[in-house]
Coordinates of C-alpha atoms in Angstrom, one line a residue:
M7 CA 96.6 127.7 99.7
S8 CA 95.1 124.7 97.9
K9 CA 93.9 121.6 99.8
V10 CA 94.0 117.9 98.8
T11 CA 92.0 115.5 100.8
F12 CA 92.9 111.8 100.8
I13 CA 90.0 109.5 101.7
G14 CA 91.2 106.0 102.7
A15 CA 94.4 107.4 104.0
G16 CA 94.9 104.3 106.1
S17 CA 96.3 102.7 103.0
T18 CA 99.7 103.7 104.2
V19 CA 101.8 102.4 101.3
F20 CA 99.6 103.9 98.7
A21 CA 99.4 107.2 100.7
K22 CA 103.2 107.3 100.7
N23 CA 103.3 107.1 96.9
I24 CA 100.5 109.6 96.2
L25 CA 101.1 112.1 98.9
G26 CA 104.9 111.6 98.9
D27 CA 104.8 112.5 95.3
I28 CA 102.9 115.7 96.1
M29 CA 105.3 116.6 98.9
L30 CA 108.3 116.3 96.5
T31 CA 106.7 118.5 93.8
P32 CA 108.1 122.0 94.0
A33 CA 104.9 123.6 92.6
L34 CA 102.8 122.0 95.3
Q35 CA 104.7 123.2 98.3
G36 CA 102.5 124.7 101.0
I37 CA 99.4 122.7 100.0
E38 CA 97.3 121.3 102.8
I39 CA 97.2 117.5 102.8
A40 CA 94.0 116.4 104.7
L41 CA 93.8 112.8 105.8
F42 CA 90.7 110.8 106.5
D43 CA 90.0 107.1 107.2
I44 CA 87.5 105.2 109.3
D45 CA 90.3 103.2 110.9
E46 CA 91.9 105.7 113.4
T47 CA 94.9 103.5 114.1
R48 CA 95.8 103.3 110.4
L49 CA 95.1 107.0 110.0
R50 CA 97.5 107.8 112.8
D51 CA 100.1 105.5 111.2
S52 CA 99.8 107.3 107.8
E53 CA 100.0 110.7 109.5
Q54 CA 103.2 109.8 111.3
M55 CA 104.7 108.3 108.1
L56 CA 104.0 111.6 106.3
L57 CA 105.4 113.7 109.1
N58 CA 108.6 111.7 108.9
L59 CA 108.7 112.2 105.1
K60 CA 108.0 115.9 105.5
Q61 CA 111.0 116.1 107.8
T62 CA 113.4 114.2 105.6
S63 CA 112.2 115.9 102.3
G64 CA 112.0 119.4 103.7
S65 CA 108.5 119.8 102.3
S66 CA 106.4 122.7 103.4
C67 CA 103.1 120.9 102.8
E68 CA 100.8 120.9 105.9
I69 CA 99.8 117.4 107.1
R70 CA 96.5 117.2 109.0
S71 CA 94.3 114.3 110.1
Y72 CA 90.5 114.6 110.4
R73 CA 88.1 112.4 112.3
D74 CA 85.1 114.0 110.5
R75 CA 84.9 113.3 106.8
K76 CA 82.9 116.4 105.9
E77 CA 85.5 118.6 107.6
A78 CA 88.3 116.8 105.9
L79 CA 86.6 117.6 102.6
R80 CA 85.6 121.2 103.4
G81 CA 87.3 123.6 100.9
A82 CA 89.2 120.9 99.1
K83 CA 90.3 121.6 95.6
Y84 CA 91.4 118.0 95.0
I85 CA 90.2 114.7 96.5
V86 CA 92.0 111.3 96.2
N87 CA 89.9 108.3 96.9
A88 CA 91.5 104.9 97.8
I89 CA 88.9 103.1 99.9
Q90 CA 88.1 99.5 100.1
V91 CA 84.7 98.7 101.5
G92 CA 84.5 95.4 103.4
G93 CA 88.2 94.6 103.2
Y94 CA 89.7 91.2 103.0
D95 CA 87.7 89.8 105.9
P96 CA 84.8 89.3 105.6
C97 CA 84.0 90.6 102.1
T98 CA 86.8 89.5 99.8
I99 CA 86.7 86.0 101.4
T100 CA 83.0 85.9 100.7
D101 CA 83.5 87.0 97.1
F102 CA 85.8 84.1 96.5
E103 CA 84.5 81.2 98.7
I104 CA 80.8 81.2 97.9
P105 CA 81.3 81.2 94.1
K106 CA 83.7 78.2 94.5
K107 CA 80.7 76.2 95.8
Y108 CA 79.2 76.7 92.4
G109 CA 82.4 75.8 90.6
L110 CA 83.1 79.4 89.7
R111 CA 86.8 80.2 90.2
Q112 CA 88.4 83.7 90.1
T113 CA 91.8 85.3 90.2
I114 CA 91.4 88.9 91.3
A115 CA 87.7 89.6 91.4
D116 CA 87.9 93.4 91.7
T117 CA 86.6 94.7 88.3
V118 CA 83.9 92.5 86.7
G119 CA 83.0 88.9 87.4
I120 CA 80.8 88.0 90.3
G121 CA 83.4 89.4 92.8
G122 CA 83.6 92.7 90.9
I123 CA 79.8 93.0 90.9
F124 CA 79.6 92.6 94.6
R125 CA 82.5 94.9 95.3
N126 CA 80.6 97.5 93.3
L127 CA 77.4 97.0 95.2
R128 CA 79.2 97.5 98.5
T129 CA 81.2 100.5 97.3
I130 CA 78.8 102.7 95.2
P131 CA 76.5 103.7 98.1
V132 CA 79.5 104.7 100.2
M133 CA 80.9 106.8 97.4
L134 CA 77.6 108.5 96.8
D135 CA 77.7 109.5 100.4
F136 CA 81.0 111.1 99.7
A137 CA 79.3 112.8 96.7
R138 CA 76.7 114.4 99.0
D139 CA 79.3 115.8 101.3
I140 CA 81.3 117.1 98.3
Q141 CA 78.3 118.9 96.9
E142 CA 77.9 120.6 100.2
V143 CA 81.4 121.6 101.2
C144 CA 83.6 121.5 98.0
P145 CA 81.4 121.3 94.9
D146 CA 84.1 122.4 92.5
A147 CA 86.7 119.8 93.7
L148 CA 88.3 117.3 91.3
F149 CA 87.8 113.8 92.5
L150 CA 90.7 111.4 91.6
N151 CA 89.3 107.9 92.0
Y152 CA 91.9 105.1 92.5
T153 CA 89.4 102.6 93.9
N154 CA 88.3 99.5 91.9
P155 CA 86.0 98.6 90.3
M156 CA 87.3 101.6 88.4
A157 CA 84.8 102.0 85.5
A158 CA 81.6 101.5 87.4
L159 CA 82.6 103.6 90.4
T160 CA 83.8 106.5 88.3
N161 CA 80.6 106.3 86.2
A162 CA 78.4 106.3 89.4
M163 CA 80.3 109.4 90.8
I164 CA 79.9 111.4 87.6
T165 CA 76.4 110.2 86.5
H166 CA 74.6 109.9 89.9
G167 CA 76.9 111.8 92.2
G168 CA 77.3 114.9 90.1
V169 CA 81.0 115.1 91.0
N170 CA 83.8 116.1 88.7
T171 CA 85.7 112.8 88.6
V172 CA 88.5 111.1 86.7
G173 CA 89.4 107.5 87.4
L174 CA 93.2 106.7 87.6
C175 CA 94.9 103.4 87.1
H176 CA 98.6 102.7 86.5
S177 CA 98.0 99.9 84.0
V178 CA 98.3 102.2 80.9
Q179 CA 101.6 103.9 81.8
V180 CA 103.3 100.6 82.7
C181 CA 101.9 98.7 79.7
V182 CA 104.4 99.4 77.0
P183 CA 107.6 99.5 79.2
R184 CA 106.8 96.1 80.8
L185 CA 105.7 94.5 77.5
L186 CA 108.9 95.6 75.7
D187 CA 111.1 94.6 78.7
H188 CA 109.5 91.2 78.8
L189 CA 110.3 90.7 75.1
E190 CA 113.8 92.2 75.4
M191 CA 113.0 95.2 73.2
D192 CA 114.2 98.8 73.6
V193 CA 111.5 101.2 74.9
K194 CA 113.5 104.4 74.0
D195 CA 111.7 106.7 71.5
V196 CA 108.8 104.4 71.2
K197 CA 105.4 105.9 70.3
W198 CA 102.1 104.3 71.3
H199 CA 98.4 104.9 71.4
I200 CA 96.1 103.2 73.9
A201 CA 92.3 103.4 74.3
G202 CA 89.4 101.2 75.5
I203 CA 88.0 100.7 79.0
N204 CA 89.7 100.3 82.3
H205 CA 91.7 97.0 82.6
M206 CA 90.7 96.3 79.0
A207 CA 92.3 99.2 77.0
W208 CA 94.1 98.3 73.8
L209 CA 97.5 99.0 72.6
L210 CA 96.2 100.2 69.2
E211 CA 99.5 101.4 67.7
I212 CA 103.1 101.1 68.6
S213 CA 106.0 102.3 66.5
K214 CA 109.6 103.5 66.5
D215 CA 111.1 105.9 64.0
G216 CA 108.0 105.4 61.9
V217 CA 108.2 101.6 61.9
D218 CA 105.3 99.5 63.2
L219 CA 106.6 97.4 66.1
Y220 CA 103.7 95.0 66.2
P221 CA 105.1 92.4 63.8
E222 CA 108.3 92.0 65.9
I223 CA 106.3 92.1 69.1
K224 CA 104.1 89.2 67.9
R225 CA 107.0 87.3 66.6
R226 CA 108.9 87.4 69.9
A227 CA 105.7 86.8 71.9
L228 CA 104.9 83.7 69.8
A229 CA 108.4 82.3 70.4
K230 CA 108.1 82.9 74.1
Q231 CA 104.6 81.4 74.3
Q232 CA 105.8 78.2 72.6
S233 CA 109.0 77.8 74.6
E234 CA 108.3 78.6 78.2
K235 CA 105.7 79.2 80.9
H236 CA 105.5 82.9 81.8
H237 CA 103.3 85.5 83.5
D238 CA 101.7 87.0 80.4
M239 CA 100.3 84.0 78.5
V240 CA 96.7 85.1 78.6
R241 CA 97.4 88.5 77.1
F242 CA 99.6 87.1 74.4
E243 CA 96.9 84.6 73.5
L244 CA 94.3 87.5 73.3
M245 CA 96.8 89.4 71.1
F246 CA 97.2 86.5 68.7
K247 CA 93.5 85.9 68.4
F248 CA 92.2 89.5 68.4
G249 CA 95.1 91.5 67.1
R250 CA 96.1 93.9 69.9
Y251 CA 97.7 93.7 73.3
V252 CA 95.6 94.6 76.3
T253 CA 96.8 96.9 79.1
E254 CA 95.9 95.0 82.3
S255 CA 97.7 91.8 83.5
S256 CA 97.0 88.2 82.4
E257 CA 95.6 87.3 85.9
H258 CA 93.0 90.0 85.5
N259 CA 92.1 89.3 81.9
A260 CA 91.8 85.6 82.5
E261 CA 88.5 86.3 84.3
Y262 CA 87.2 89.1 82.0
H263 CA 86.7 86.7 79.1
P264 CA 84.9 83.3 78.8
Y265 CA 87.9 81.5 77.3
F266 CA 90.4 80.7 80.0
I267 CA 88.9 79.6 83.4
K268 CA 86.6 76.8 82.5
S269 CA 85.6 73.8 84.6
A270 CA 85.1 71.7 81.5
Y271 CA 88.7 72.4 80.4
P272 CA 90.7 72.4 83.6
E273 CA 93.9 71.9 81.6
L274 CA 93.6 75.6 80.5
I275 CA 94.7 76.8 83.9
D276 CA 98.1 75.2 83.5
K277 CA 98.3 75.9 79.8
Y278 CA 97.9 79.6 80.4
N279 CA 99.6 79.7 83.8
I280 CA 96.5 81.3 85.5
P281 CA 96.9 82.0 89.2
L282 CA 93.5 81.2 90.7
D283 CA 92.8 82.9 94.0
E284 CA 95.6 85.3 93.4
Y285 CA 94.1 88.3 95.2
P286 CA 93.3 86.5 98.5
R287 CA 96.9 85.2 98.5
R288 CA 98.2 88.8 98.1
C289 CA 95.9 90.0 100.9
V290 CA 97.2 87.4 103.3
T291 CA 100.8 88.2 102.4
Q292 CA 100.2 91.9 103.0
I293 CA 98.5 91.3 106.3
N294 CA 101.3 89.0 107.4
D295 CA 104.0 91.5 106.3
W296 CA 102.3 94.6 107.8
T297 CA 104.2 94.5 111.1
T298 CA 107.5 94.7 109.4
M299 CA 106.3 97.2 106.8
R300 CA 104.8 99.4 109.6
E301 CA 108.2 99.6 111.3
E302 CA 109.8 100.6 108.0
L303 CA 107.3 103.2 107.2
V304 CA 105.7 104.6 110.3
N305 CA 108.6 104.5 112.8
N306 CA 111.3 105.3 110.3
T307 CA 112.5 108.9 111.0
S308 CA 114.9 108.6 108.0
L309 CA 112.1 107.7 105.6
Q310 CA 112.8 108.6 102.0
H311 CA 110.7 108.8 98.8
T312 CA 111.2 109.0 95.1
R313 CA 108.4 110.4 92.9
S314 CA 106.5 107.6 91.4
H315 CA 104.7 107.1 88.1
E316 CA 101.2 107.6 89.7
Y317 CA 99.3 110.3 88.0
A318 CA 97.9 112.3 90.9
S319 CA 100.8 114.7 91.6
Y320 CA 101.3 115.4 87.9
I321 CA 97.6 116.3 87.6
L322 CA 97.8 118.7 90.5
E323 CA 101.0 120.2 89.2
A324 CA 99.6 120.7 85.7
M325 CA 96.4 122.4 87.1
E326 CA 98.4 124.6 89.5
T327 CA 101.0 125.7 87.0
D328 CA 99.1 125.5 83.7
Q329 CA 102.0 123.4 82.3
P330 CA 100.1 120.7 80.3
F331 CA 100.6 117.0 81.1
R332 CA 99.1 114.0 79.3
I333 CA 97.5 111.2 81.3
H334 CA 95.2 108.3 80.5
G335 CA 92.0 108.8 82.5
N336 CA 88.7 107.1 83.0
V337 CA 85.9 109.4 81.9
M338 CA 82.4 109.3 80.5
N339 CA 82.2 108.4 76.8
T340 CA 81.0 111.7 75.4
G341 CA 81.6 110.6 71.8
L342 CA 85.2 109.8 72.5
I343 CA 85.1 106.2 71.4
T344 CA 82.4 106.1 68.8
N345 CA 81.6 102.4 68.8
L346 CA 81.2 102.1 72.5
P347 CA 78.0 103.2 74.4
S348 CA 77.7 106.8 75.5
E349 CA 76.6 105.5 79.0
A350 CA 80.0 103.8 79.4
C351 CA 83.1 105.0 81.2
V352 CA 86.1 104.7 78.9
E353 CA 89.9 105.0 79.3
V354 CA 91.5 107.5 76.9
A355 CA 94.3 110.0 76.7
C356 CA 93.5 113.3 78.5
L357 CA 95.2 116.7 78.5
V358 CA 95.5 118.3 82.0
D359 CA 96.2 122.0 82.5
R360 CA 94.5 124.8 84.4
N361 CA 91.2 124.0 82.7
G362 CA 91.2 120.6 84.3
V363 CA 91.1 117.2 82.6
T364 CA 90.2 117.3 78.9
P365 CA 89.7 113.9 77.2
T366 CA 90.8 113.3 73.6
H367 CA 88.8 111.9 70.8
V368 CA 89.6 108.4 69.6
G369 CA 86.9 107.4 67.1
N370 CA 86.1 103.8 66.3
L371 CA 88.1 101.0 67.9
P372 CA 88.7 97.9 65.7
P373 CA 85.3 96.2 65.8
Q374 CA 86.5 93.0 67.6
L375 CA 88.1 95.1 70.4
A376 CA 85.0 97.2 70.8
A377 CA 82.9 94.0 71.0
L378 CA 85.1 92.6 73.7
N379 CA 84.8 95.9 75.6
R380 CA 81.0 95.9 75.3
T381 CA 80.8 92.4 77.0
N382 CA 82.3 94.0 80.1
I383 CA 80.4 97.3 79.8
N384 CA 77.1 95.4 79.9
T385 CA 77.9 94.0 83.3
Q386 CA 79.2 97.4 84.6
L387 CA 76.1 99.3 83.5
L388 CA 73.7 96.8 85.0
T389 CA 75.7 96.7 88.3
V390 CA 75.4 100.5 88.5
E391 CA 71.7 100.2 87.8
A392 CA 71.3 97.7 90.6
A393 CA 73.1 99.9 93.0
I394 CA 71.1 103.0 92.1
T395 CA 67.7 101.4 92.0
G396 CA 68.1 98.8 94.7
K397 CA 66.5 96.2 92.5
R398 CA 67.8 92.7 93.1
E399 CA 66.9 91.6 89.5
H400 CA 69.5 93.9 88.1
I401 CA 72.2 92.1 90.1
Y402 CA 71.0 88.9 88.5
H403 CA 71.1 90.6 85.1
A404 CA 74.6 91.9 85.6
A405 CA 75.8 88.4 86.6
M406 CA 73.9 86.7 83.7
L407 CA 75.7 88.9 81.2
D408 CA 79.1 88.6 82.8
P409 CA 81.3 86.7 80.3
H410 CA 83.0 84.3 82.8
T411 CA 80.0 83.7 85.0
S412 CA 77.6 83.1 82.2
A413 CA 80.0 80.7 80.5
E414 CA 80.2 78.5 83.6
L415 CA 76.8 78.6 85.3
S416 CA 73.1 78.1 84.4
L417 CA 70.6 80.9 84.8
D418 CA 69.1 79.3 87.9
D419 CA 72.6 78.8 89.4
I420 CA 73.4 82.4 88.8
V421 CA 70.3 83.6 90.6
S422 CA 71.0 81.2 93.5
L423 CA 74.6 82.3 93.7
C424 CA 73.6 86.0 93.8
D425 CA 71.0 85.3 96.5
E426 CA 73.6 83.4 98.6
L427 CA 76.1 86.3 98.2
I428 CA 73.5 88.9 99.2
E429 CA 72.6 86.9 102.3
A430 CA 76.3 86.3 103.2
H431 CA 77.1 90.0 102.9
G432 CA 74.4 90.8 105.4
S433 CA 74.8 94.4 106.7
W434 CA 77.2 95.3 103.9
L435 CA 74.2 95.1 101.4
P436 CA 71.2 96.1 103.6
Q437 CA 69.2 97.5 100.7
Y438 CA 68.8 94.0 99.0
R439 CA 67.7 92.0 102.1

């Protein structure tokens, strides 16, 4: 019997989606689902939720919680990672509030930017601890990483952890349906091709019955942009200026580029409908709503689930049955995108079957899109370097090369900001103190 270990299983809603999908998949019946989390209360909540779902679905999957991480991993064939190191309080608050003192505003702060850098620095050492356990007790396991910052963490696990890893994000599979729905266009029988880096992959081609849909997409997008405020104004503006639509949301992309959140041009926030401090608001809402959600999930003996669009269960199904399935995964750039660095983690179409996850070749991206990707890759690679070497100067370098941070702050202010963030993180970043 195969075993899948879920690290960060206290993320109860996400565990329901990923593990509920597995429990509803006929080919995965009988699999052991091993749960691990450092928060024992949330771990028990997730276990009870899954036991309820097991009862209502009739699944024969075995649900088991572990207090010892190494034992949870022992013998695993698949590992799902969904941790967040430092949580909302204190670390997310720190990532947002200290940069504000320098006039640096953010929206999500989980990928690049000053918040993404420090989230990486907190998380990479923890995940490399996982890697050491994996090498000892399940060296052949496939590690499915759902934790952000996706590209840098996946890179670190592969390059420095020696773990067979693919990073998974849902932004690619929802990109085209949501875009076309927003523009009131039919998604049926549409073909598309996406490649780039996580949260900044590009809709390179989109067609229906051999007809390029981009001219109509751009026509409708321009009409919407000129007539009303909407949630996707940043992505539409990037598409108009650089030629292609990007996979991740406007609130994310507003802080990946130097063009939108600018203290010298505060009117841009309203013009592009940018939700500053969006992620802390979401965190507060989730915390406030948890009591009600807990009752609906944990204590609901009639709990139901419908298989979601998340990739994990489809990957396991393809590997167990040898029935091929296509995903978009984050993998190392082994010549896949030829005008991006080989040291980078890229997001491309991958074939999954009994052989595992096999990435597909893309070739060159349009030069302007590759150039935009490289601006974020620079910061990702230097952040990994900082985490691996423990050298504070590489934190400075990562921040100095971050597009948004460098567009707003002087070199001296960037160093001062990084020093203040390191001090505020305290025991979360002991190697830099």
